[in-house]
Tab-separated table of C-alpha atoms in Angstrom:
chain	number	residue	atom	x	y	z
A	225	MET	CA	27.033	96.765	114.191
A	226	GLU	CA	26.833	95.211	117.635
A	227	TYR	CA	24.111	93.520	119.236
A	228	ARG	CA	22.933	94.653	122.550
A	229	SER	CA	21.313	91.988	125.035
A	230	ILE	CA	17.619	92.174	125.542
A	231	LEU	CA	18.564	91.275	129.001
A	232	GLY	CA	20.115	94.615	129.562
A	233	GLU	CA	22.904	93.076	131.771
A	234	ARG	CA	23.594	90.092	133.941
A	235	GLY	CA	23.330	90.131	137.762
A	236	SER	CA	25.458	88.356	140.317
A	237	MET	CA	24.541	84.646	141.666
A	238	VAL	CA	22.433	84.680	144.908
A	239	GLY	CA	23.729	83.192	148.115
A	240	ASN	CA	23.173	79.688	149.278
A	241	ASP	CA	21.609	81.000	152.681
A	242	ILE	CA	18.934	83.227	151.064
A	243	ALA	CA	18.065	80.691	148.171
A	244	LYS	CA	17.181	78.201	151.057
A	245	ASP	CA	15.424	80.305	153.386
A	246	LEU	CA	13.236	82.069	150.866
A	247	ARG	CA	12.823	78.665	148.773
A	248	ILE	CA	14.119	80.532	145.628
A	249	LEU	CA	15.067	77.217	143.816
A	250	GLU	CA	11.672	75.862	144.700
A	251	LEU	CA	10.234	78.661	143.042
A	252	VAL	CA	12.508	78.958	140.036
A	253	ASP	CA	11.777	75.382	139.261
A	254	ASP	CA	8.118	76.206	139.377
A	255	ILE	CA	8.709	79.007	136.752
A	256	LEU	CA	10.864	76.667	134.315
A	257	GLY	CA	8.484	73.880	134.658
A	258	ARG	CA	9.901	71.202	132.243
A	259	ASN	CA	12.131	73.279	130.681
A	260	ARG	CA	15.937	72.377	132.183
A	261	ASP	CA	17.787	74.988	130.289
A	262	GLU	CA	20.574	76.107	132.621
A	263	PHE	CA	21.240	79.200	130.744
A	264	LEU	CA	17.596	80.346	131.988
A	265	ARG	CA	18.121	78.646	135.311
A	266	GLU	CA	21.444	80.884	135.989
A	267	LEU	CA	19.354	84.106	134.709
A	268	TYR	CA	16.658	83.453	137.512
A	269	LEU	CA	19.461	82.959	139.932
A	270	GLU	CA	21.274	86.310	139.193
A	271	PRO	CA	19.651	89.390	140.997
A	272	LEU	CA	20.836	92.587	139.629
A	273	SER	CA	22.629	95.199	141.497
A	274	ARG	CA	21.258	98.254	139.694
A	275	GLU	CA	17.782	99.927	139.715
A	276	GLU	CA	18.123	101.147	135.930
A	277	ALA	CA	18.792	97.259	134.723
A	278	ALA	CA	15.757	96.209	136.564
A	279	VAL	CA	13.597	98.695	135.244
A	280	PHE	CA	14.989	98.006	131.646
A	281	ARG	CA	14.013	94.526	131.914
A	282	LEU	CA	10.242	95.668	133.190
A	283	MET	CA	9.746	97.839	130.180
A	284	VAL	CA	10.306	94.865	128.203
A	285	PHE	CA	7.720	93.150	130.043
A	286	GLN	CA	5.311	95.839	129.562
A	287	ASP	CA	5.872	95.603	125.767
A	288	LEU	CA	5.580	91.634	126.008
A	289	MET	CA	2.315	91.597	127.655
A	290	ILE	CA	0.887	93.243	124.470
A	291	ASN	CA	-0.831	90.003	122.931
A	292	ASP	CA	0.273	91.299	119.491
A	293	VAL	CA	3.660	91.729	120.379
A	294	TYR	CA	4.036	88.680	122.609
A	295	ARG	CA	2.722	86.178	119.675
A	296	MET	CA	4.996	88.050	117.295
A	297	VAL	CA	8.354	87.697	119.368
A	298	GLU	CA	7.375	83.672	120.197
A	299	GLY	CA	6.856	83.120	116.567
A	300	PHE	CA	9.964	84.576	115.748
A	301	VAL	CA	12.139	82.535	118.177
A	302	GLU	CA	10.030	79.388	117.033
A	303	ARG	CA	11.410	80.154	113.270
A	304	ILE	CA	15.047	80.825	114.566
A	305	ARG	CA	14.644	77.441	116.488
A	306	GLU	CA	13.542	75.826	113.179
A	307	SER	CA	16.433	77.354	110.929
A	308	GLU	CA	18.897	76.320	113.583
A	309	ARG	CA	17.220	72.737	113.815
A	310	LEU	CA	17.357	72.084	109.754
A	311	ILE	CA	21.135	73.668	110.296
A	312	GLN	CA	21.950	70.781	112.700
A	313	LEU	CA	20.261	68.294	110.416
A	314	LYS	CA	22.431	69.348	107.410
A	315	GLU	CA	25.532	68.553	109.725
A	316	GLU	CA	24.380	65.099	110.294
A	317	ALA	CA	22.931	64.489	106.811
A	318	TYR	CA	23.914	62.572	103.792
A	319	ASP	CA	26.088	64.637	101.353
A	320	GLN	CA	22.904	64.975	98.894
A	321	HIS	CA	20.696	66.215	101.254
A	322	LYS	CA	23.047	69.270	102.727
A	323	VAL	CA	22.485	71.538	99.767
A	324	GLY	CA	18.632	71.607	100.563
A	325	LEU	CA	18.754	71.671	104.074
A	326	HIS	CA	20.910	74.550	103.994
A	327	LEU	CA	18.722	76.387	101.572
A	328	ASP	CA	15.743	75.594	103.659
A	329	ALA	CA	17.344	77.211	106.916
A	330	ALA	CA	18.579	80.137	104.880
A	331	LEU	CA	14.805	80.670	103.670
A	332	THR	CA	13.244	80.084	106.949
A	333	TYR	CA	15.554	82.689	108.577
A	334	ILE	CA	15.223	85.279	106.150
A	335	ASP	CA	11.417	85.412	106.228
A	336	ALA	CA	11.530	85.254	109.775
A	337	VAL	CA	13.785	88.016	110.020
A	338	GLU	CA	11.744	90.542	107.704
A	339	SER	CA	8.340	89.585	108.756
A	340	PHE	CA	9.157	90.290	112.728
A	341	TYR	CA	11.133	93.604	111.572
A	342	ASN	CA	8.053	94.606	109.598
A	343	GLY	CA	5.659	93.351	112.131
A	344	LEU	CA	7.127	94.663	115.150
A	345	ARG	CA	8.244	98.340	113.733
A	346	ALA	CA	4.266	98.756	112.680
A	347	ILE	CA	3.190	98.134	116.210
A	348	GLY	CA	6.280	100.240	117.786
A	349	PRO	CA	7.572	98.942	120.981
A	350	ARG	CA	8.084	101.290	123.692
A	351	SER	CA	10.947	99.416	125.760
A	352	GLU	CA	14.490	100.462	125.137
A	353	GLY	CA	15.326	96.470	124.676
A	354	LEU	CA	12.648	95.933	121.641
A	355	LYS	CA	13.934	99.412	120.389
A	356	GLN	CA	17.562	98.469	120.327
A	357	PHE	CA	17.008	94.803	118.805
A	358	LEU	CA	14.750	96.457	115.778
A	359	ASN	CA	17.338	98.901	114.854
A	360	TYR	CA	19.789	96.167	114.981
A	361	LEU	CA	17.747	93.886	112.906
A	362	GLU	CA	17.261	96.803	110.421
A	363	GLN	CA	21.279	97.155	110.086
A	364	VAL	CA	21.115	93.348	109.602
A	365	ILE	CA	18.413	93.254	106.937
A	366	ASN	CA	20.278	96.187	105.036
A	367	SER	CA	23.725	94.519	105.087
A	368	PRO	CA	25.333	93.269	101.829
A	369	TYR	CA	25.593	89.837	103.467
A	370	PHE	CA	21.890	89.542	104.093
A	371	ARG	CA	20.690	91.069	100.770
A	372	SER	CA	23.035	89.014	98.813
A	373	MET	CA	21.781	85.816	100.796
A	374	LYS	CA	18.457	86.722	100.434
A	375	GLU	CA	18.798	87.328	96.415
A	376	ARG	CA	20.807	84.113	95.795
A	377	ALA	CA	18.571	81.857	98.286
A	378	ARG	CA	15.434	83.310	96.146
A	379	GLU	CA	17.432	82.326	92.909
A	380	ALA	CA	18.553	78.753	94.418
A	381	LYS	CA	14.846	78.217	95.716
A	382	GLU	CA	13.471	78.705	91.983
A	383	THR	CA	16.473	76.544	90.720
A	384	ARG	CA	15.428	73.693	93.098
A	385	ASP	CA	11.756	74.149	92.122
A	386	ARG	CA	12.649	73.009	88.525
A	387	ILE	CA	14.251	69.960	89.479
A	388	ILE	CA	11.414	67.072	88.816
A	389	ILE	CA	12.106	63.652	88.622
A	390	LYS	CA	10.452	60.787	87.941
A	391	VAL	CA	10.966	57.404	90.271
A	392	ARG	CA	10.234	53.921	89.187
A	393	PHE	CA	10.416	50.965	91.387
A	394	VAL	CA	11.785	47.749	89.967
A	395	GLU	CA	12.785	44.547	91.640
A	396	ASP	CA	16.338	45.420	92.011
A	397	GLY	CA	15.951	48.603	92.979
A	398	VAL	CA	14.834	52.201	91.963
A	399	LYS	CA	15.539	53.866	88.436
A	400	VAL	CA	15.246	57.798	88.368
A	401	SER	CA	14.786	59.701	85.332
A	402	LYS	CA	14.025	63.230	84.294
A	403	TYR	CA	10.396	64.237	84.289
A	404	ASN	CA	9.300	65.142	80.685
A	405	GLY	CA	5.838	65.274	81.323
A	406	ASP	CA	5.187	61.485	80.749
A	407	GLY	CA	3.851	59.133	83.524
A	408	GLU	CA	1.173	59.249	85.747
A	409	ASP	CA	0.158	62.492	87.782
A	410	LEU	CA	-1.095	61.085	91.256
A	411	THR	CA	-2.424	64.025	92.318
A	412	ALA	CA	-5.729	63.112	91.329
A	413	LEU	CA	-5.620	59.833	92.751
A	414	VAL	CA	-4.806	61.026	96.141
A	415	GLU	CA	-7.686	63.377	96.004
A	416	ARG	CA	-10.166	60.516	95.005
A	417	THR	CA	-8.826	58.525	97.548
A	418	PHE	CA	-9.293	61.002	100.524
A	419	SER	CA	-12.479	62.454	99.239
A	420	ILE	CA	-14.615	60.170	101.352
A	421	PHE	CA	-13.283	62.459	104.173
A	422	LYS	CA	-14.862	65.407	103.021
A	423	ASP	CA	-18.392	64.859	104.489
A	424	GLY	CA	-18.198	67.996	106.518
A	425	ASN	CA	-17.251	65.810	109.612
A	426	GLY	CA	-13.591	65.654	109.577
A	427	GLU	CA	-11.337	67.571	111.426
A	428	GLU	CA	-8.569	69.600	109.496
A	429	VAL	CA	-4.959	68.634	110.935
A	430	LYS	CA	-1.687	70.502	110.248
A	431	TRP	CA	0.472	69.153	108.192
A	432	ILE	CA	4.392	69.356	109.381
A	433	LYS	CA	7.093	69.221	107.280
A	434	SER	CA	9.519	66.810	108.520
A	435	THR	CA	13.395	66.126	107.054
A	436	GLY	CA	14.568	63.769	110.047
A	437	ASP	CA	13.752	60.372	108.411
A	438	MET	CA	16.161	60.830	105.126
A	439	THR	CA	17.640	57.696	104.291
A	440	HIS	CA	20.421	56.445	102.060
A	441	ILE	CA	17.450	55.418	99.470
A	442	HIS	CA	16.738	59.396	99.496
A	443	ALA	CA	20.351	60.140	99.083
A	444	ALA	CA	20.645	57.847	96.087
A	445	ILE	CA	17.547	59.381	94.519
A	446	LEU	CA	18.812	62.532	94.749
A	447	GLU	CA	22.256	61.258	93.654
A	448	GLY	CA	20.565	60.275	90.246
A	449	ALA	CA	18.724	63.511	89.863
A	450	PHE	CA	21.661	65.512	90.142
A	451	ARG	CA	22.941	63.660	87.011
A	452	PHE	CA	20.085	65.003	85.227
A	453	TYR	CA	20.089	68.282	86.641
A	454	ARG	CA	24.128	69.183	87.112
A	455	GLU	CA	23.576	73.063	86.522
A	456	GLU	CA	20.887	73.218	88.896
A	457	TYR	CA	22.594	71.424	91.623
A	458	GLU	CA	25.962	73.598	91.192
A	459	ILE	CA	23.610	76.587	92.224
A	460	LEU	CA	22.483	75.257	95.093
A	461	ARG	CA	26.020	73.895	95.886
A	462	ARG	CA	27.677	77.441	95.389
A	463	PHE	CA	24.732	78.748	97.715
A	464	MET	CA	25.766	76.745	100.592
A	465	GLU	CA	29.566	77.543	99.939
A	466	ASP	CA	29.202	81.350	99.385
A	467	PHE	CA	27.007	81.610	102.395
A	468	PRO	CA	28.017	79.316	105.204
A	469	THR	CA	26.813	81.351	107.826
A	470	VAL	CA	23.120	81.515	107.925
A	471	ILE	CA	22.060	82.851	111.335
A	472	ASP	CA	23.429	85.990	112.679
A	473	GLU	CA	25.050	85.863	116.063
A	474	GLY	CA	23.037	88.681	117.657
A	475	VAL	CA	20.041	87.292	116.260
A	476	ARG	CA	20.839	83.814	117.780
A	477	SER	CA	21.647	85.508	121.005
A	478	PHE	CA	18.296	87.317	121.079
A	479	ALA	CA	16.381	84.031	120.364
A	480	ARG	CA	18.152	82.363	123.349
A	481	GLU	CA	18.033	85.537	125.763
A	482	VAL	CA	14.215	86.442	124.925
A	483	GLU	CA	13.353	83.081	126.596
A	484	PHE	CA	13.779	84.863	130.011
A	485	TYR	CA	10.771	86.754	129.380
A	486	LEU	CA	8.613	84.356	127.212
A	487	THR	CA	9.123	81.370	130.093
A	488	TYR	CA	8.276	83.879	133.102
A	489	LEU	CA	5.015	85.120	130.896
A	490	ARG	CA	3.905	81.574	130.412
A	491	TYR	CA	4.322	80.975	134.404
A	492	MET	CA	2.338	84.425	135.162
A	493	ARG	CA	-0.308	83.041	132.584
A	494	ARG	CA	-0.822	79.768	134.612
A	495	ILE	CA	-0.891	81.466	137.919
A	496	MET	CA	-3.305	84.227	136.682
A	497	GLU	CA	-5.658	81.700	134.912
A	498	ARG	CA	-6.373	80.603	138.635
A	499	GLY	CA	-7.447	83.606	139.546
A	500	TYR	CA	-4.105	85.400	140.732
A	501	THR	CA	-2.774	88.994	139.918
A	502	PHE	CA	0.768	90.146	138.561
A	503	SER	CA	1.673	93.805	138.854
A	504	ILE	CA	4.802	95.660	137.446
A	505	PRO	CA	6.529	96.858	140.488
A	506	SER	CA	7.747	100.752	140.552
A	507	PHE	CA	10.801	101.847	142.590
A	508	THR	CA	10.457	104.482	145.131
A	509	ARG	CA	13.255	106.928	145.932
A	510	ASP	CA	11.662	108.258	149.207
A	511	GLY	CA	12.081	104.977	151.441
A	512	SER	CA	8.379	104.119	151.128
A	513	MET	CA	6.988	100.724	150.696
A	514	HIS	CA	3.495	100.178	149.611
A	515	VAL	CA	2.623	96.627	148.473
A	516	LYS	CA	-0.956	95.622	148.333
A	517	GLY	CA	-2.436	92.026	147.970
A	518	PHE	CA	0.631	89.980	147.777
A	519	TYR	CA	0.619	86.399	147.866
A	520	SER	CA	2.604	83.091	148.280
A	521	LEU	CA	3.513	81.665	144.788
A	522	LEU	CA	4.236	78.575	146.418
A	523	LEU	CA	1.149	78.017	148.208
A	524	VAL	CA	-0.633	78.348	144.643
A	525	LYS	CA	1.527	75.953	143.473
A	526	ALA	CA	0.452	73.417	146.142
A	527	GLY	CA	-3.273	73.995	145.780
A	528	LYS	CA	-3.727	75.433	149.165
A	529	ALA	CA	-5.566	78.263	150.250
A	530	VAL	CA	-4.162	81.495	149.434
A	531	VAL	CA	-4.462	84.717	151.395
A	532	SER	CA	-3.352	87.863	150.140
A	533	ASN	CA	-1.634	90.660	152.612
A	534	ASP	CA	-0.554	94.023	152.540
A	535	ILE	CA	2.653	96.032	153.772
A	536	ASP	CA	3.035	99.726	154.049
A	537	THR	CA	5.516	102.327	155.341
A	538	ASP	CA	6.505	105.848	154.604
A	539	GLY	CA	10.127	105.036	155.035
A	540	ALA	CA	10.485	106.951	158.509
A	541	ARG	CA	10.456	103.312	160.398
A	542	ARG	CA	11.601	100.527	158.290
A	543	ILE	CA	11.782	97.560	160.878
A	544	PHE	CA	8.788	95.469	161.036
A	545	VAL	CA	8.414	93.253	164.039
A	546	ILE	CA	5.936	90.101	163.241
A	547	THR	CA	4.047	88.578	166.557
A	548	GLY	CA	1.058	86.498	166.977
A	549	MET	CA	-0.574	83.107	167.040
A	550	ASN	CA	1.528	80.009	166.399
A	551	SER	CA	0.958	78.663	162.743
A	552	GLY	CA	-0.652	81.796	161.684
A	553	GLY	CA	1.308	82.416	158.580
A	554	LYS	CA	4.070	84.560	159.710
A	555	THR	CA	6.871	82.665	158.288
A	556	THR	CA	4.656	82.716	154.851
A	557	PHE	CA	4.405	86.244	155.101
A	558	ALA	CA	7.830	86.776	155.325
A	559	ILE	CA	8.952	84.234	152.458
A	560	SER	CA	6.278	85.676	150.167
A	561	LEU	CA	7.332	89.261	150.640
A	562	GLY	CA	11.265	88.111	150.347
A	563	GLN	CA	10.330	86.452	147.187
A	564	LEU	CA	8.295	89.573	145.883
A	565	VAL	CA	11.463	91.577	146.448
A	566	TYR	CA	13.637	88.816	144.971
A	567	LEU	CA	11.806	88.856	141.617
A	568	SER	CA	11.872	92.513	141.357
A	569	THR	CA	15.583	92.535	141.664
A	570	LEU	CA	15.336	90.371	138.785
A	571	GLY	CA	13.376	92.905	136.729
A	572	LEU	CA	10.300	90.489	136.698
A	573	PRO	CA	6.684	91.624	137.312
A	574	VAL	CA	5.567	90.459	140.749
A	575	PRO	CA	2.639	88.422	142.411
A	576	ALA	CA	0.451	91.133	143.716
A	577	VAL	CA	-2.227	93.887	143.128
A	578	GLU	CA	0.240	96.655	143.374
A	579	ALA	CA	4.152	97.119	144.591
A	580	ARG	CA	5.631	100.493	145.092
A	581	LEU	CA	8.860	99.766	146.853
A	582	PRO	CA	12.832	100.458	146.939
A	583	PHE	CA	15.086	98.659	144.652
A	584	PHE	CA	16.899	96.443	147.388
A	585	THR	CA	20.728	95.922	146.290
A	586	SER	CA	20.943	92.982	148.801
A	587	ILE	CA	18.519	90.623	150.801
A	588	MET	CA	19.879	88.899	153.722
A	589	THR	CA	18.040	86.150	156.094
A	590	ALA	CA	18.657	84.395	159.300
A	591	PHE	CA	16.512	81.392	159.724
A	592	PRO	CA	16.702	78.516	161.975
A	593	THR	CA	19.095	76.217	161.554
A	594	GLU	CA	19.877	72.734	162.922
A	595	GLU	CA	22.838	72.147	165.196
A	596	ASP	CA	25.937	70.561	163.675
A	597	PRO	CA	27.382	68.128	166.136
A	598	ARG	CA	30.651	68.696	164.101
A	599	GLU	CA	30.770	72.292	164.721
A	600	SER	CA	31.674	73.847	168.608
A	601	LEU	CA	28.746	76.755	168.238
A	602	SER	CA	25.520	76.326	169.719
A	603	ARG	CA	22.538	77.484	168.070
A	604	LEU	CA	22.581	80.842	170.112
A	605	GLU	CA	26.012	81.444	169.157
A	606	HIS	CA	25.175	80.726	165.352
A	607	ASP	CA	22.364	83.441	165.508
A	608	VAL	CA	24.781	85.843	167.360
A	609	VAL	CA	27.287	85.406	164.639
A	610	ARG	CA	24.840	85.613	161.749
A	611	ALA	CA	23.551	88.739	163.390
A	612	LEU	CA	26.897	90.388	163.613
A	613	ASN	CA	27.570	89.510	159.962
A	614	ILE	CA	24.224	91.162	158.897
A	615	ILE	CA	25.184	94.291	160.791
A	616	LYS	CA	28.337	94.426	158.915
A	617	ARG	CA	27.108	94.293	155.546
A	618	ALA	CA	23.817	95.978	155.486
A	619	ASN	CA	22.996	99.331	154.196
A	620	ASP	CA	19.952	101.696	153.384
A	621	THR	CA	18.999	99.303	150.463
A	622	THR	CA	19.440	96.024	152.279
A	623	LEU	CA	16.267	93.940	153.320
A	624	VAL	CA	16.556	91.619	156.282
A	625	ILE	CA	14.416	88.835	157.082
A	626	ALA	CA	14.992	86.939	160.310
A	627	ASN	CA	12.802	84.185	161.831
A	628	GLU	CA	12.810	83.671	165.117
A	629	LEU	CA	16.369	84.773	165.827
A	630	PHE	CA	17.574	84.372	169.426
A	631	SER	CA	14.732	82.131	170.288
A	632	THR	CA	17.047	79.516	171.975
A	633	THR	CA	17.535	81.887	174.830
A	634	THR	CA	15.262	83.407	177.702
A	635	SER	CA	12.987	85.929	176.967
A	636	ASP	CA	14.529	88.685	178.763
A	637	GLU	CA	18.209	87.708	177.084
A	638	GLY	CA	16.037	87.298	173.742
A	639	PHE	CA	14.939	90.654	174.045
A	640	GLN	CA	18.266	92.450	174.870
A	641	LEU	CA	19.600	90.580	171.933
A	642	SER	CA	16.908	91.485	169.477
A	643	LYS	CA	16.892	95.080	170.616
A	644	LEU	CA	20.526	95.267	169.960
A	645	PHE	CA	20.387	93.938	166.213
A	646	LEU	CA	17.235	95.786	165.378
A	647	SER	CA	18.878	99.099	166.759
A	648	GLU	CA	22.087	98.632	164.685
A	649	LEU	CA	19.933	97.942	161.239
A	650	ASN	CA	17.847	100.841	162.539
A	651	ASN	CA	20.815	103.095	162.566
A	652	LYS	CA	21.646	101.767	159.395
A	653	ARG	CA	18.143	102.721	157.928
A	654	SER	CA	18.057	98.874	156.731
A	655	TYR	CA	14.590	97.758	156.201
A	656	CYS	CA	13.679	94.317	158.219
A	657	LEU	CA	11.173	91.742	158.667
A	658	PHE	CA	11.586	90.282	162.471
A	659	ILE	CA	9.470	87.359	163.077
A	660	THR	CA	9.563	86.893	167.060
A	661	PHE	CA	7.580	85.554	169.904
A	662	ILE	CA	8.743	88.167	172.137
A	663	PRO	CA	5.996	90.882	172.235
A	664	LYS	CA	8.240	93.307	173.752
A	665	VAL	CA	10.063	93.352	170.731
A	666	ALA	CA	7.253	94.919	169.233
A	667	SER	CA	7.089	97.828	171.452
A	668	LEU	CA	10.640	99.202	170.446
A	669	GLU	CA	9.898	103.083	169.380
A	670	PHE	CA	11.343	102.791	165.587
A	671	THR	CA	9.560	99.620	164.729
A	672	ILE	CA	6.028	98.803	163.282
A	673	SER	CA	4.316	95.972	164.984
A	674	LEU	CA	2.176	93.479	162.639
A	675	VAL	CA	0.148	90.729	164.076
A	676	ALA	CA	-0.884	87.321	162.481
A	677	MET	CA	-4.612	87.450	163.477
A	678	PRO	CA	-6.826	84.557	164.323
A	679	SER	CA	-9.970	83.706	162.547
A	680	PRO	CA	-13.094	85.668	163.579
A	681	GLU	CA	-15.137	82.972	163.226
A	682	ASP	CA	-13.111	80.687	165.392
A	683	PRO	CA	-10.198	82.319	167.710
A	684	GLU	CA	-8.436	79.175	167.999
A	685	LYS	CA	-7.714	79.013	164.178
A	686	PRO	CA	-5.588	81.171	162.296
A	687	SER	CA	-6.810	83.747	159.502
A	688	TYR	CA	-3.620	84.295	157.560
A	689	ARG	CA	-4.021	87.749	157.716
A	690	ILE	CA	-1.002	89.658	159.044
A	691	ILE	CA	-2.106	93.427	159.912
A	692	PRO	CA	-0.851	96.301	161.835
A	693	GLY	CA	-1.566	96.231	165.590
A	694	PRO	CA	-0.190	95.596	168.873
A	695	PRO	CA	1.280	92.086	169.940
A	696	PRO	CA	-1.541	89.555	171.212
A	697	LYS	CA	-1.699	89.456	175.046
A	698	GLU	CA	-2.031	85.597	174.791
A	699	TYR	CA	-0.506	82.809	172.220
A	700	MET	CA	-2.366	80.154	170.774
A	701	ALA	CA	-0.185	77.853	173.043
A	702	VAL	CA	-1.588	79.398	175.927
A	703	ARG	CA	-5.076	79.133	174.642
A	704	ILE	CA	-4.593	75.503	174.184
A	705	ALA	CA	-2.716	75.047	177.579
A	706	ALA	CA	-5.911	76.975	179.191
A	707	LYS	CA	-8.484	74.590	177.105
A	708	HIS	CA	-6.597	71.681	178.405
A	709	GLN	CA	-6.144	72.919	182.099
A	710	LEU	CA	-2.582	72.735	181.720
A	711	LEU	CA	-1.643	76.363	182.915
A	712	TYR	CA	0.564	76.830	186.090
A	713	ASP	CA	-2.198	77.400	188.449
A	714	ASP	CA	-3.841	74.404	186.964
A	715	LEU	CA	-0.972	71.945	187.080
A	716	ARG	CA	-0.439	73.490	190.877
A	717	ARG	CA	-3.875	72.509	191.976
A	718	VAL	CA	-3.285	68.787	190.478
A	719	VAL	CA	0.303	68.584	192.397
A	720	LYS	CA	-1.762	69.793	195.681
């Protein structure tokens, strides 16, 4: 009987350049919120290398996106955590408290496992991940250890319920005696005291049992009680000794790993409450890519205006050259698509109305970097070195995102370098988003030209829509210069 991970398998740590350029760390922090669990953080930074592993996770998400399944799994995780909390309290508690805490942990665990198994089996999950865990739970429940622990826990609970004592506070301490039916029953007194709140205007509150404030006084009271109930105490003590392990390690692993899914689903709900959409991506085999209505999660977080975009190719051409007006959303477009692809390689739903795309085994980026005075390489030399490294490693399942590569040289030289770089990627059948201010690059026959469009209402303002089309005849800088009479001919007239 071996537990098979609900995650399917682990990936490999994302590269520093990709994490920085695509702002992955910022995205992961937003997904995790206040949760700073390092185990979860590592999972979100480990893209998978196999399509089958991503599909395995996406199928689990499809199950968990059913509300009844989500609530059942979330409730199960909470109860396993409660059982773990009781076990932790037991380790730090007075000896007199240990037997009771151990029993409570076992009762919580047993009920959690059985109720979850019965409930989930009735629904009938479709994903291989949850089916595997159901089969595992069935083996756990039918194991001799669990069945014996369940029977003995029931016996121990009935035994504990027979322990009833009378506590009397005196000047020099507390006196404990066996309850024989004498003494005042305070139940009626409590009900009378609080009856004034039963006027229909009160608000019902949930009482949550707490065992964290037990003191030496409670321990002394229990020690006195056990003198009267030696046989009952022995039954509780033997249960703790005979069943030292309460929570099965596979169950414990599931409760920890499934938080990967629950955390992302909570994040999705926060985004969807603001009117945005997520979809389960499907992976194409013919090289085509059809992503409809994708958007920037980071802009949603910042509360800024968010414009959705599309990207399409049948796979024959895989190099997208993005030109257009300054500050028109080109970089945001590239980062948003890069993040969407990254999330798909984690086996996560993506921020889009629809997403059909290849499974990318690698993502590579080349974004502007500041020159380091400690190094001998110039910015252009850095760009050339990065381009060569990308070409060496790229293949037909690689996505390259290059932002203003070769922008520190002349237009002619920049065009020639861009042409060489993109031609090599095209020969390798790699995919590429190439942002440039050199319009001629978009005219290469193997490229798809995308352009950042101005607003229809005001041509000097961006619409943040990136659509197929030829590069603009003039850029925003030219329009601004013309507006302020700073074009070449204007300046010549001023000089003359």
